[in-house]
Amino acid sequence: RQYSGQNPGEGSVTITYRPDFPPTGEMPFQGGQFQHYVVPTPGWYLLDAMGAQGGAASNSSFYLGGKGARLQGYARLKAGDTLRIAVGGKGQKGENKGNNPSGGGGGGGSSILRVRNSAAANPGDRYEPLLFAGGGGGQGSGEEGSHGQVVNDGKKAAGDGGVSGGGGGSGKEEIGGAGGAGYLRDGGKH
């Protein structure tokens, strides 16, 4: 399942062994650090990732940063599999530049990867992508940030939300919000 613009805060990742059991792993934002989850029991797991919301503009208008995307999917995992998890942080509030307002920062994307061989020479052989949720775009000084998207390519407008893999676009002007981050790219700058 995929939802655009679902999360109004920090990103999160939840891992559940079969949907009728309580979550076996819940990961909140940890300040830019990767987290790891070791699968305890073989079987099907529900993976649930939410990107973070974009930040507010410096002039604190009534507009909001875009909400992060939410993606859910099932994966068959083996006991002992290690998942590498990144949980996005909420975008920072913009800072005034003299008398000029500034747009907010984009929210971080959240991702879940299965570790194949972390010592492999080719970076593409180290991890298997499982799930990506883009962060929301930062609020512009006169408009809301775009919500995180569930597509591979973000649109190019002010304060675009991050996408499931790539980062969001750049703001159109200095007062526009920054794009939300994805897995493959950072968000755009204003």
PDB file of C-alpha atoms in Angstrom, residues 76-176:
ATOM      1  CA  ARG A  76       9.621 -12.840   3.125  1.00  0.00           C
ATOM      2  CA  LEU A  77      12.583 -12.735   5.491  1.00  0.00           C
ATOM      3  CA  LYS A  78      14.897 -15.410   6.900  1.00  0.00           C
ATOM      4  CA  ALA A  79      15.957 -15.705  10.523  1.00  0.00           C
ATOM      5  CA  GLY A  80      19.235 -13.832  10.892  1.00  0.00           C
ATOM      6  CA  ASP A  81      18.609 -11.406   7.998  1.00  0.00           C
ATOM      7  CA  THR A  82      19.815  -7.929   8.916  1.00  0.00           C
ATOM      8  CA  LEU A  83      17.803  -4.889   7.811  1.00  0.00           C
ATOM      9  CA  ARG A  84      19.489  -1.481   7.524  1.00  0.00           C
ATOM     10  CA  ILE A  85      17.004   1.234   8.378  1.00  0.00           C
ATOM     11  CA  ALA A  86      17.128   5.005   7.913  1.00  0.00           C
ATOM     12  CA  VAL A  87      14.385   7.054   9.559  1.00  0.00           C
ATOM     13  CA  GLY A  88      13.901  10.615   8.305  1.00  0.00           C
ATOM     14  CA  GLY A  89      13.878  13.641  10.603  1.00  0.00           C
ATOM     15  CA  LYS A  90      11.419  16.523  10.375  1.00  0.00           C
ATOM     16  CA  GLY A  91      12.588  19.483   8.278  1.00  0.00           C
ATOM     17  CA  GLN A  92      14.012  22.482  10.123  1.00  0.00           C
ATOM     18  CA  LYS A  93      12.224  25.816  10.332  1.00  0.00           C
ATOM     19  CA  GLY A  94      13.559  28.415   7.883  1.00  0.00           C
ATOM     20  CA  GLU A  95      15.744  31.292   9.102  1.00  0.00           C
ATOM     21  CA  ASN A  96      15.196  34.955   8.251  1.00  0.00           C
ATOM     22  CA  LYS A  97      17.909  36.530   6.113  1.00  0.00           C
ATOM     23  CA  GLY A  98      17.768  40.162   7.198  1.00  0.00           C
ATOM     24  CA  ASN A  99      14.168  41.204   6.539  1.00  0.00           C
ATOM     25  CA  ASN A 100      13.643  38.376   4.063  1.00  0.00           C
ATOM     26  CA  PRO A 101      11.745  35.229   5.090  1.00  0.00           C
ATOM     27  CA  SER A 102      13.115  31.826   4.183  1.00  0.00           C
ATOM     28  CA  GLY A 103      11.329  28.572   3.350  1.00  0.00           C
ATOM     29  CA  GLY A 104      11.531  25.533   5.623  1.00  0.00           C
ATOM     30  CA  GLY A 105      13.776  22.526   5.144  1.00  0.00           C
ATOM     31  CA  GLY A 106      12.516  19.325   3.531  1.00  0.00           C
ATOM     32  CA  GLY A 107      11.667  16.289   5.650  1.00  0.00           C
ATOM     33  CA  GLY A 108      13.901  13.235   5.498  1.00  0.00           C
ATOM     34  CA  GLY A 109      12.922  10.032   3.716  1.00  0.00           C
ATOM     35  CA  SER A 110      12.750   6.661   5.509  1.00  0.00           C
ATOM     36  CA  SER A 111      14.088   3.436   4.017  1.00  0.00           C
ATOM     37  CA  ILE A 112      14.476  -0.284   4.699  1.00  0.00           C
ATOM     38  CA  LEU A 113      17.226  -2.337   3.015  1.00  0.00           C
ATOM     39  CA  ARG A 114      18.295  -5.949   3.481  1.00  0.00           C
ATOM     40  CA  VAL A 115      22.048  -6.301   4.061  1.00  0.00           C
ATOM     41  CA  ARG A 116      23.552  -8.670   1.470  1.00  0.00           C
ATOM     42  CA  ASN A 117      27.270  -8.216   2.046  1.00  0.00           C
ATOM     43  CA  SER A 118      28.285  -4.948   3.689  1.00  0.00           C
ATOM     44  CA  ALA A 119      31.936  -5.556   2.712  1.00  0.00           C
ATOM     45  CA  ALA A 120      31.274  -6.020  -1.032  1.00  0.00           C
ATOM     46  CA  ALA A 121      33.511  -3.916  -3.298  1.00  0.00           C
ATOM     47  CA  ASN A 122      30.565  -2.827  -5.477  1.00  0.00           C
ATOM     48  CA  PRO A 123      28.169  -0.651  -3.398  1.00  0.00           C
ATOM     49  CA  GLY A 124      25.213  -2.040  -5.390  1.00  0.00           C
ATOM     50  CA  ASP A 125      25.995  -5.530  -4.068  1.00  0.00           C
ATOM     51  CA  ARG A 126      25.920  -4.493  -0.401  1.00  0.00           C
ATOM     52  CA  TYR A 127      22.189  -3.945   0.093  1.00  0.00           C
ATOM     53  CA  GLU A 128      18.859  -5.025  -1.386  1.00  0.00           C
ATOM     54  CA  PRO A 129      16.268  -2.207  -1.400  1.00  0.00           C
ATOM     55  CA  LEU A 130      12.958  -3.208   0.194  1.00  0.00           C
ATOM     56  CA  LEU A 131      10.960  -0.022   0.896  1.00  0.00           C
ATOM     57  CA  PHE A 132      11.409   3.764   0.543  1.00  0.00           C
ATOM     58  CA  ALA A 133       9.112   6.580   1.726  1.00  0.00           C
ATOM     59  CA  GLY A 134       9.885  10.166   0.650  1.00  0.00           C
ATOM     60  CA  GLY A 135       9.886  13.129   3.031  1.00  0.00           C
ATOM     61  CA  GLY A 136       7.592  16.153   2.683  1.00  0.00           C
ATOM     62  CA  GLY A 137       8.723  19.404   1.080  1.00  0.00           C
ATOM     63  CA  GLY A 138       9.469  22.465   3.209  1.00  0.00           C
ATOM     64  CA  GLN A 139       6.892  25.230   3.513  1.00  0.00           C
ATOM     65  CA  GLY A 140       7.446  28.301   1.354  1.00  0.00           C
ATOM     66  CA  SER A 141       6.822  31.691   2.921  1.00  0.00           C
ATOM     67  CA  GLY A 142       3.481  31.900   1.096  1.00  0.00           C
ATOM     68  CA  GLU A 143       2.572  28.298   0.250  1.00  0.00           C
ATOM     69  CA  GLU A 144       2.489  24.822   1.700  1.00  0.00           C
ATOM     70  CA  GLY A 145       5.210  22.299   0.931  1.00  0.00           C
ATOM     71  CA  SER A 146       4.268  19.374  -1.315  1.00  0.00           C
ATOM     72  CA  HIS A 147       3.599  16.015   0.299  1.00  0.00           C
ATOM     73  CA  GLY A 148       6.095  13.169  -0.010  1.00  0.00           C
ATOM     74  CA  GLN A 149       5.428  11.176  -3.160  1.00  0.00           C
ATOM     75  CA  VAL A 150       5.252   7.487  -4.019  1.00  0.00           C
ATOM     76  CA  VAL A 151       6.742   7.747  -7.516  1.00  0.00           C
ATOM     77  CA  ASN A 152      10.296   7.474  -8.829  1.00  0.00           C
ATOM     78  CA  ASP A 153      10.692  11.069 -10.031  1.00  0.00           C
ATOM     79  CA  GLY A 154       9.636  14.179  -8.103  1.00  0.00           C
ATOM     80  CA  LYS A 155       8.054  17.127  -9.882  1.00  0.00           C
ATOM     81  CA  LYS A 156      10.065  20.329 -10.153  1.00  0.00           C
ATOM     82  CA  ALA A 157       8.160  22.970  -8.176  1.00  0.00           C
ATOM     83  CA  ALA A 158       8.710  24.947  -4.972  1.00  0.00           C
ATOM     84  CA  GLY A 159       9.046  22.784  -1.894  1.00  0.00           C
ATOM     85  CA  ASP A 160       8.463  19.441  -3.649  1.00  0.00           C
ATOM     86  CA  GLY A 161       8.152  16.392  -1.470  1.00  0.00           C
ATOM     87  CA  GLY A 162      10.775  13.675  -1.615  1.00  0.00           C
ATOM     88  CA  VAL A 163      10.109  10.571  -3.673  1.00  0.00           C
ATOM     89  CA  SER A 164      10.545   6.884  -3.010  1.00  0.00           C
ATOM     90  CA  GLY A 165      14.205   6.810  -3.914  1.00  0.00           C
ATOM     91  CA  GLY A 166      15.042  10.264  -5.285  1.00  0.00           C
ATOM     92  CA  GLY A 167      15.001  13.615  -3.510  1.00  0.00           C
ATOM     93  CA  GLY A 168      12.441  16.353  -4.103  1.00  0.00           C
ATOM     94  CA  GLY A 169      12.991  19.358  -6.359  1.00  0.00           C
ATOM     95  CA  SER A 170      14.356  22.784  -5.482  1.00  0.00           C
ATOM     96  CA  GLY A 171      12.244  25.754  -4.499  1.00  0.00           C
ATOM     97  CA  LYS A 172      11.505  28.250  -7.307  1.00  0.00           C
ATOM     98  CA  GLU A 173      12.949  31.200  -5.438  1.00  0.00           C
ATOM     99  CA  GLU A 174      14.714  32.047  -2.191  1.00  0.00           C
ATOM    100  CA  ILE A 175      11.464  32.212  -0.211  1.00  0.00           C
ATOM    101  CA  GLY A 176      10.385  28.780  -1.449  1.00  0.00           C
TER     102      GLY A 176
END
